[in-house]
Coordinates of C-alpha atoms and ligand atoms in Angstrom, one line a residue:
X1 CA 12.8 17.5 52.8
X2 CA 9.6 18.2 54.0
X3 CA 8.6 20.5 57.1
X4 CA 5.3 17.8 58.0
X5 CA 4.6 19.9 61.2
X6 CA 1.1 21.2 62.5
X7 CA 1.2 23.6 65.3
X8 CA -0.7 24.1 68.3
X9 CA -2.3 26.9 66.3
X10 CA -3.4 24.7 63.6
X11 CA -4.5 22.0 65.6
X12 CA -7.1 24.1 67.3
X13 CA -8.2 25.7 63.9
X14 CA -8.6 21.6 62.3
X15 CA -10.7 21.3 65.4
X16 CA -12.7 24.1 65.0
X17 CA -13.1 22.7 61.6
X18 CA -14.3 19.5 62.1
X19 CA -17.3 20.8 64.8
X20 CA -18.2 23.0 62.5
X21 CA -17.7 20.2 59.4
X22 CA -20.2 17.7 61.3
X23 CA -22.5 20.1 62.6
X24 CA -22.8 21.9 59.8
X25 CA -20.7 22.2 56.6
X26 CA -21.5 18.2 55.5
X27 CA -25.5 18.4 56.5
X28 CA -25.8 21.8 54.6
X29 CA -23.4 20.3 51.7
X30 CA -26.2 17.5 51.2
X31 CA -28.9 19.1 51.8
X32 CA -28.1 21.8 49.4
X33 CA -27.1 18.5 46.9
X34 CA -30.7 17.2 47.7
X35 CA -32.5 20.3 46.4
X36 CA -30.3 21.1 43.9
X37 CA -29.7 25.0 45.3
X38 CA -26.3 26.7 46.9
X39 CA -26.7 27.8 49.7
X40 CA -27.6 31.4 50.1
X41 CA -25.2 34.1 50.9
X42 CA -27.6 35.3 53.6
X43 CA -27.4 31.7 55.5
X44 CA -26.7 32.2 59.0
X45 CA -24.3 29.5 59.1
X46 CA -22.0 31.9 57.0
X47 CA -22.2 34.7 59.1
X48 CA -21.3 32.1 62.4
X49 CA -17.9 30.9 60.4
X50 CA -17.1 34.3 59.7
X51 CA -16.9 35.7 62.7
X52 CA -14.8 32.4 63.8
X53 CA -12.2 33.7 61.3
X54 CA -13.2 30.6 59.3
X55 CA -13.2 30.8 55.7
X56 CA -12.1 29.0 52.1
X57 CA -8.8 27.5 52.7
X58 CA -6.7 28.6 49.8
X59 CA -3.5 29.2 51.1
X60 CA -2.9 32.6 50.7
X61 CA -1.9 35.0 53.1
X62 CA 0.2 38.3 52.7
X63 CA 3.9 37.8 53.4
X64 CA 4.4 37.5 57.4
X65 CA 6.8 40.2 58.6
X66 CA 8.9 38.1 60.2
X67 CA 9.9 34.0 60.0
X68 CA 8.9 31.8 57.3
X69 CA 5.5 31.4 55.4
X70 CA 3.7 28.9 56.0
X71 CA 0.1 29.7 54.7
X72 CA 0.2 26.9 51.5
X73 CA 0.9 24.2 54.1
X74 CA -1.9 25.0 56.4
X75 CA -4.1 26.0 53.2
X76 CA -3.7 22.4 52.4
X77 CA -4.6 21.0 55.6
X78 CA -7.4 22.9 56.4
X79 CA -8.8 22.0 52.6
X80 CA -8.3 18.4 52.9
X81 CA -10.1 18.7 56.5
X82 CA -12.9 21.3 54.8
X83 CA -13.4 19.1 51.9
X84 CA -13.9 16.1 53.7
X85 CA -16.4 17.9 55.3
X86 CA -18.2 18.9 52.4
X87 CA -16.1 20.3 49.1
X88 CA -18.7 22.5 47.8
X89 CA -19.3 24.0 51.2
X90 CA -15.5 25.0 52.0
X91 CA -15.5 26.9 48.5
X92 CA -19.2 28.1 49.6
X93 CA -17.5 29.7 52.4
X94 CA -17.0 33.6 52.5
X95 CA -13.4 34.9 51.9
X96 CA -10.7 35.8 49.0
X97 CA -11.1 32.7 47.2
X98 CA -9.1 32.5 44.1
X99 CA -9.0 36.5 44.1
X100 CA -6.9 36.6 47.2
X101 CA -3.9 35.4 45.1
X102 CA -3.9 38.0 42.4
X103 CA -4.4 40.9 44.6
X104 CA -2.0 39.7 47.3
X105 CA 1.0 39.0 44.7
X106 CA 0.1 41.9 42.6
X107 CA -1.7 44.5 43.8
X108 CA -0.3 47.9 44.8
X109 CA -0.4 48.7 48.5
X110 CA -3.2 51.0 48.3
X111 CA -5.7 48.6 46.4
X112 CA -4.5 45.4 48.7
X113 CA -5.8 48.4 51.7
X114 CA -8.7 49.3 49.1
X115 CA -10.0 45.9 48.6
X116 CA -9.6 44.0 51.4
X117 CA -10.8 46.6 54.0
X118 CA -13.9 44.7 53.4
X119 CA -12.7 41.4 54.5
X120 CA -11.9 42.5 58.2
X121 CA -15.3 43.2 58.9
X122 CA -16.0 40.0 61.1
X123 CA -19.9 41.2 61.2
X124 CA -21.2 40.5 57.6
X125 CA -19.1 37.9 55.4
X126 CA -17.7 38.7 52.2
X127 CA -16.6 36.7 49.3
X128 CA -14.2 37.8 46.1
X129 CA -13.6 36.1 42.9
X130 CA -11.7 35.2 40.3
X131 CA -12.7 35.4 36.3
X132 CA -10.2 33.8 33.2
X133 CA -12.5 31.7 31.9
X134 CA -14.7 31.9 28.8
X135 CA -17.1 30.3 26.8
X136 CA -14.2 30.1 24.3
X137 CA -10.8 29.8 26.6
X138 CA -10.4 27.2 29.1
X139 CA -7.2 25.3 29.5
X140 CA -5.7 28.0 27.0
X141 CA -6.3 31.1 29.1
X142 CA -3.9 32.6 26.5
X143 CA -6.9 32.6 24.2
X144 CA -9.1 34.8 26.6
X145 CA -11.3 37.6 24.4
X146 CA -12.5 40.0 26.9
X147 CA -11.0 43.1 25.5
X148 CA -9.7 46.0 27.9
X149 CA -9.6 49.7 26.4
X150 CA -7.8 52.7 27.9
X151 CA -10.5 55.7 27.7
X152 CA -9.4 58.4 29.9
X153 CA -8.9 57.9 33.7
X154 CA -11.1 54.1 32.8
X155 CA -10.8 50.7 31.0
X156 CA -13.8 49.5 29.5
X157 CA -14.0 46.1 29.4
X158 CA -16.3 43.8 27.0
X159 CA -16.7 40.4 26.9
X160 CA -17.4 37.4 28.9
X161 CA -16.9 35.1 31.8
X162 CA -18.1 31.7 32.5
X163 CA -17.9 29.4 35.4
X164 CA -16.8 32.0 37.7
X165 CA -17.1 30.2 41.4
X166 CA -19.1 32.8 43.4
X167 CA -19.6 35.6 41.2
X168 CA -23.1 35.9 41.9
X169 CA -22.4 36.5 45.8
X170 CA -18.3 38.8 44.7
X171 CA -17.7 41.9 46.9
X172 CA -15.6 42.2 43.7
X173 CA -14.4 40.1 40.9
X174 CA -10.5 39.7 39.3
X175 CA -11.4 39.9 35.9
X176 CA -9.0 38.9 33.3
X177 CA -9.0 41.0 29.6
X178 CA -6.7 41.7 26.8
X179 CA -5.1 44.6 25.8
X180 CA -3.9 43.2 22.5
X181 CA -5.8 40.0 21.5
X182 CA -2.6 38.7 19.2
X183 CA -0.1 39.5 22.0
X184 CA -1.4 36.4 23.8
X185 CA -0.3 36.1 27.4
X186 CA 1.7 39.6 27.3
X187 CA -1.5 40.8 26.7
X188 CA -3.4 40.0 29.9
X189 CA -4.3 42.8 32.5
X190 CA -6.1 41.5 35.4
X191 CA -8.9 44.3 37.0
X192 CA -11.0 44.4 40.1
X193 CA -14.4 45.0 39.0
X194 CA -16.7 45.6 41.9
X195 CA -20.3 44.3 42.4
X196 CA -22.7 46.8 40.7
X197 CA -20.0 48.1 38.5
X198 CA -22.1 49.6 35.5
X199 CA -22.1 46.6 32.6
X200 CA -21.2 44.0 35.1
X201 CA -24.2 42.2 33.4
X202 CA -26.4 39.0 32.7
X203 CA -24.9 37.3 36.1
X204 CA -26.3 33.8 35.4
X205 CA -26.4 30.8 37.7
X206 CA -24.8 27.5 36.1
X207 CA -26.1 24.4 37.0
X208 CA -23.4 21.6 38.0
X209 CA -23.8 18.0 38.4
X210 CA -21.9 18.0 41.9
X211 CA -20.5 20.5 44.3
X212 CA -23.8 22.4 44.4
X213 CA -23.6 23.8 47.2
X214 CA -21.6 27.0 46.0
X215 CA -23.0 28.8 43.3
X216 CA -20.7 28.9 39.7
X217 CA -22.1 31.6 37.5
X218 CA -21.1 33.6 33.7
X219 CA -21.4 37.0 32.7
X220 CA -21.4 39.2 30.1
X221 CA -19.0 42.7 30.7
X222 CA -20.4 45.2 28.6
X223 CA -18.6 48.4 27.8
X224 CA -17.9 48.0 31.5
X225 CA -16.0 51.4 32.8
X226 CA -13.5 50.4 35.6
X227 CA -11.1 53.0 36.9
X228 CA -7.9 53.2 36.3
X229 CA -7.1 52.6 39.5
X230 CA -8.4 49.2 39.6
X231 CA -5.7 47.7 37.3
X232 CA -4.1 45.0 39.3
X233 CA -0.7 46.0 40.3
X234 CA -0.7 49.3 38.1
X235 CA 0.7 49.8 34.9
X236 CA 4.3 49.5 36.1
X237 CA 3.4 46.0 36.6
X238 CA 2.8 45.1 32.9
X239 CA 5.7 47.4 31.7
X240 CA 7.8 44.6 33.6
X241 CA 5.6 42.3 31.5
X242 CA 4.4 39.9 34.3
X243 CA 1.0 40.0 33.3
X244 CA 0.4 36.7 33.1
X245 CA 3.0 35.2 35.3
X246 CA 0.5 37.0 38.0
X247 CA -2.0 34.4 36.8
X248 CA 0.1 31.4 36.9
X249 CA 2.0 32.4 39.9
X250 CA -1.7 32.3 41.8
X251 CA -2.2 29.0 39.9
X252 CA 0.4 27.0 41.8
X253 CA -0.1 28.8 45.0
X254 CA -3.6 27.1 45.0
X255 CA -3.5 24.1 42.9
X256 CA -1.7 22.2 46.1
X257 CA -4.8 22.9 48.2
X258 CA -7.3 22.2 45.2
X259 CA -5.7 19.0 45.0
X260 CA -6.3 18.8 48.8
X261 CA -9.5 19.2 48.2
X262 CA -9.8 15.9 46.3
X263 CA -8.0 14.3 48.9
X264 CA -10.6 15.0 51.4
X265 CA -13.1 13.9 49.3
X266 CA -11.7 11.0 48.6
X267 CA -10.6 10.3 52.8
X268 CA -15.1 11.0 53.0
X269 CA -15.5 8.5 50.2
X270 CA -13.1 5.8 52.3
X271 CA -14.7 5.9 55.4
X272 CA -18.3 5.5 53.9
X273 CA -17.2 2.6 51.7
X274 CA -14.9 1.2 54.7
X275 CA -18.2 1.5 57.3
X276 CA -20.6 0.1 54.0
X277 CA -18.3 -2.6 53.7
X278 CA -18.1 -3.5 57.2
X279 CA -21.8 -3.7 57.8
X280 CA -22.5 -5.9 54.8
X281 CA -19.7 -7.7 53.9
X282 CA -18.3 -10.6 55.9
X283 CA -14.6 -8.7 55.6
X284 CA -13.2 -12.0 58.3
X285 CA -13.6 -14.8 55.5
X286 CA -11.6 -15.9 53.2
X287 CA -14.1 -15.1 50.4
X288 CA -12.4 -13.6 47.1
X289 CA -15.1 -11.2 46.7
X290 CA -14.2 -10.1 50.3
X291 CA -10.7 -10.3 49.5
X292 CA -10.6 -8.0 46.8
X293 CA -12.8 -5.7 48.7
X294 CA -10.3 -5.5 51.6
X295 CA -7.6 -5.1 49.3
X296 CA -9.4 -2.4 47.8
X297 CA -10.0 -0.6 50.7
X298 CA -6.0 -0.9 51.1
X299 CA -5.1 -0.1 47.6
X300 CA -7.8 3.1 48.4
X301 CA -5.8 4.5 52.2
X302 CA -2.3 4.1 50.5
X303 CA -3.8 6.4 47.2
X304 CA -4.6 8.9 50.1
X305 CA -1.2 8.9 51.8
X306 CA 0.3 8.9 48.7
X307 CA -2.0 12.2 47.5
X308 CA -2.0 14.0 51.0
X309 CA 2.2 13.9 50.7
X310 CA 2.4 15.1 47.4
X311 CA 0.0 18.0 48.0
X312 CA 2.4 18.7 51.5
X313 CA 5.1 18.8 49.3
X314 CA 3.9 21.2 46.7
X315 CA 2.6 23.3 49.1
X316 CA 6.0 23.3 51.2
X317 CA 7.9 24.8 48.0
X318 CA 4.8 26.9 47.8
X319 CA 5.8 28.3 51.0
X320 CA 9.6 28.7 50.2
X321 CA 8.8 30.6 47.1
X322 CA 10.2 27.7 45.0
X323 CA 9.3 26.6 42.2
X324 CA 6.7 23.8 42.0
X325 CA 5.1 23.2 39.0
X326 CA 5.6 20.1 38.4
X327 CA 4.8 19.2 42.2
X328 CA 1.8 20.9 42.4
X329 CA 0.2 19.0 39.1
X330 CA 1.3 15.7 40.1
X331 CA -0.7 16.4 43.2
X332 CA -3.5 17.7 41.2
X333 CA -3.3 15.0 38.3
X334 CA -3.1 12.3 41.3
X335 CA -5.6 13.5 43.8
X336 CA -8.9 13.8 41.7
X337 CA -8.4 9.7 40.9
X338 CA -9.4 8.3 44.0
X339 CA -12.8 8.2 44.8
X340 CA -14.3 5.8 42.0
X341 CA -12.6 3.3 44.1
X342 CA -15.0 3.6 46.9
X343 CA -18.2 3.8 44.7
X344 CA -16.8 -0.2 43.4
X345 CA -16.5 -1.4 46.9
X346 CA -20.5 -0.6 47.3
X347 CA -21.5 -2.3 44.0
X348 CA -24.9 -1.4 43.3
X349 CA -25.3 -0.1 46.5
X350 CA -22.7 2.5 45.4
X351 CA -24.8 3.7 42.4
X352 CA -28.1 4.5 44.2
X353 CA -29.5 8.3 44.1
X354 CA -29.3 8.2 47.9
X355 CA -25.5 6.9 48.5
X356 CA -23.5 9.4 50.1
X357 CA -20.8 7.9 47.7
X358 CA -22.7 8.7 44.8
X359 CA -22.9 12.4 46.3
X360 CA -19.2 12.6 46.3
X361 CA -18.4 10.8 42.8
X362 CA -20.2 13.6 41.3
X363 CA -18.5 16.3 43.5
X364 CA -15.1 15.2 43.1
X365 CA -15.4 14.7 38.7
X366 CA -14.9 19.5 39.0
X367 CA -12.1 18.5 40.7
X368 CA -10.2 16.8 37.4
X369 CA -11.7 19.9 35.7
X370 CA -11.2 23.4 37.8
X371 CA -7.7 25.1 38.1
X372 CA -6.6 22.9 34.9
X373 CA -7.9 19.5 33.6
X374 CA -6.0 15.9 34.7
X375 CA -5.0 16.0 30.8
X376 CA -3.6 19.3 31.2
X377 CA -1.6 18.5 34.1
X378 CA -0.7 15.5 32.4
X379 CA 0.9 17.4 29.4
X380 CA 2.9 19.7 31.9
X381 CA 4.3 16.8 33.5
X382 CA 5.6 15.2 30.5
X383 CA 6.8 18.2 29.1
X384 CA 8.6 18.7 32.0
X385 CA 10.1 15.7 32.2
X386 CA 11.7 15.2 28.8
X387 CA 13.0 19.0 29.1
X388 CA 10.2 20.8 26.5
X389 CA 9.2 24.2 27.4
X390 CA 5.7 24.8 28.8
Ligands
FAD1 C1 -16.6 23.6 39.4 C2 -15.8 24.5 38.5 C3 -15.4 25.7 39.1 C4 -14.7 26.7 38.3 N1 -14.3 27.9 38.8 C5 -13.7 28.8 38.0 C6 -13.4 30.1 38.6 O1 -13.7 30.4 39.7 N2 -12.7 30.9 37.7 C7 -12.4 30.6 36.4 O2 -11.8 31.5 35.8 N3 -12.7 29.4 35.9 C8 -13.4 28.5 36.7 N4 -13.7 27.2 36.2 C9 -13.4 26.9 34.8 C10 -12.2 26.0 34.6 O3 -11.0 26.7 35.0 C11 -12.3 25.4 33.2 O4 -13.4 24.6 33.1 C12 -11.0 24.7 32.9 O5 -9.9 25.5 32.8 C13 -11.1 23.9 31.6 O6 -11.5 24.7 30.6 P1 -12.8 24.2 29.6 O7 -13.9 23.8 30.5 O8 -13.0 25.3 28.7 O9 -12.3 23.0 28.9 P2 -11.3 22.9 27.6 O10 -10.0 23.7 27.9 O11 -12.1 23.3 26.4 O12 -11.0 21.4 27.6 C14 -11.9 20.4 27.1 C15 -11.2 19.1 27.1 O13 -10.0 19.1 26.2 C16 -8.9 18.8 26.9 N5 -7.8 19.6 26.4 C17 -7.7 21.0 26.4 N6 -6.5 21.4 25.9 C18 -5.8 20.2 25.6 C19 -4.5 20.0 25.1 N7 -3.7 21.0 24.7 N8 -4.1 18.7 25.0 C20 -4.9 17.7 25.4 N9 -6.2 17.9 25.9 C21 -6.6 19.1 26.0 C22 -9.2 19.1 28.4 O14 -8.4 18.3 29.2 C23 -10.6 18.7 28.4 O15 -10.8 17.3 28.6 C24 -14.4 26.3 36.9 C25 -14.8 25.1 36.4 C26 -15.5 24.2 37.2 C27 -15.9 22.9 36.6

């Protein structure tokens, strides 16, 4: 069963959202696509969504004090309405971003106070984020180098990052490190390392082919002194040896709204091919080219359904704190398939520098890449199914 509700609450927030999406987040998404730049921190639009209480849609809030949680679902609603918007804006957008999970599942009460005191200041925005990747350790994070060192009341951290979404622009960073390299996962500490942190080095912007609008960056950590305090969760954590399950646990709290993310690209992608297709096509005759490009357009709305559902229903056992692994990379593995459809239905058209379509083909190929590959969640799924451990 799945709870499909949206209340009054959320309704007013998706409208809020889609002002601000055609007013501002899809005109700044292509403009920024156009020059090739993100858009800068200092952007005013930022600080006007702030103080809305409008940031990235992840789905992660701290546990309600009462009643039941329902911050996955209305992360993926308000990432399939951001995305459709503009993808690379909603990530753009100030707030926790993929730090929020890892400090709200395992950080101590005092650094959850410490570091997101910040983020209830409504007058400047702020942005965190989130660092397991290396030049050397995608899909297997349990290959990750960056060392971690107890020297006194410190860890000194060396290594490095890469493709760390909004880095450049972090409050502070969750950076992932190893206390013992051949431990593999058992190894993994997770640290808030705070902008100018000394040897927090060589921040370096990445150029993408899509999703410009928010800036992906690397770094180097460099005998890199971060107190002890900054440990994610404290030692105690570790000693229970959930190191990495932190890391995963945050993975499937957000991989149902990354995959909504893809769905609202793909929803952007069906309404321009749908009003492309309309204006040039005679869609009322019984042409077979016409044919198949209604029944595309068909095959295309029921892929949406189909994807929207499946991220609802990851996100729903998200919220009950059930498992949903295998949920949330079907939604994933399904979700980022979607949009070639639309660049077909324009034909040529579909291919030129200028389509919007062509904008969003290009933005939604990250999406079959970040928070693990289609091949990845592939594997998990068929693991899964014929009863092999992860
Ligand atoms: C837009 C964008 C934003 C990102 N943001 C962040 C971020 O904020 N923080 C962060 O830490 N990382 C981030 N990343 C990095 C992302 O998580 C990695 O790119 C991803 O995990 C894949 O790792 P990789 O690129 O090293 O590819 P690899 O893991 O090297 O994979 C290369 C290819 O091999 C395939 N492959 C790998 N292992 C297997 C296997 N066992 N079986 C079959 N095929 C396999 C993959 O599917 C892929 O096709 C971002 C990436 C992108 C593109």
């Amino acid at each position: 069963m799945i709870d499909l509700s949206i209340d009054r609450d959320l309704e007013a927030r998706l409208d809020q959202v889609r002002r601000l999406g055609r007013e501002h987040l899809r005109p700044l998404g292509i403009e920024a696509d156009r020059r090739r730049e993100p858009v800068p921190p200092d952007h005013r639009f930022f600080a006007l969504a702030w103080r809305m209480g409008i940031g990235q849609p992840l789905g992660v809030e701290e546990r309600p004090a009462s009643g039941p949680r329902t911050g996955a679902r209305r992360g993926v609603v308000l990432a399939e309405e951001m995305s459709y918007w503009d993808r690379g804006m909603s990530v753009a957008m100030p707030g926790l971003g993929l730090g929020g999970p890892p400090l709200l599942g395992m950080g101590t009460p005092e650094q959850k106070e410490r570091f997101l005191a910040p983020f209830r200041d409504r007058e400047r925005p702020h942005w965190a984020a989130f660092a397991m990747t290396e030049p050397g350790a995608g899909s297997d994070v349990a290959a990750i180098q960056t060392t971690a060192v107890r020297a006194g009341d410190a860890w000194v951290l060396n290594g490095a990052k890469t493709f760390i979404s909004n880095s450049m622009r972090a409050d502070w960073i969750v950076v992932w490190a190893t206390v013992d390299r051949s431990a593999g996962r058992a190894g993994h500490r997770a640290f808030v390392v705070e902008r100018g942190t000394p040897g927090l080095e060589d921040m370096r912007y990445e150029h993408k082919m899509g999703l410009i609008a928010y800036e992906s960056s690397s770094f180097t950590l460099r005998d890199c002194r971060v107190p002890a305090a900054n440990l994610l969760g404290g030692e105690r954590h570790y000693a229970e040896r959930a190191g990495f399950k932190g890391a995963m646990k945050s993975f499937n709290a957000t991989r149902p709204a990354i995959a909504a993310m893809a769905v609202g690209i793909a929803r952007a992608a069906y309404d321009a091919s749908r009003d492309f297709a309309r204006a040039h096509y005679a869609l009322d005759r019984a042409i077979p080219r016409y044919q198949r490009v209604r029944e595309k357009l068909a095959r295309m709305a029921r892929k949406i359904e189909a994807g929207r559902l499946l991220c609802w229903r990851a996100a729903y056992l998200a919220d009950l704190e059930q498992p949903n692994e295998i949920e949330a990379s079907m939604a994933k593995a399904f979700a980022a398939g979607m949009t070639g459809l639309a660049v077909e239905i324009l034909g040529d058209a579909g291919v030129t520098a200028d389509a919007y379509v062509e904008k969003l083909y290009r933005d939604v190929k990250a999406m079959d890449i970040v928070e693990g590959t289609g091949q990845i969640q592939r594997i998990v799924i068929a693991r899964r199914l014929v009863g092999l451990p992860r």
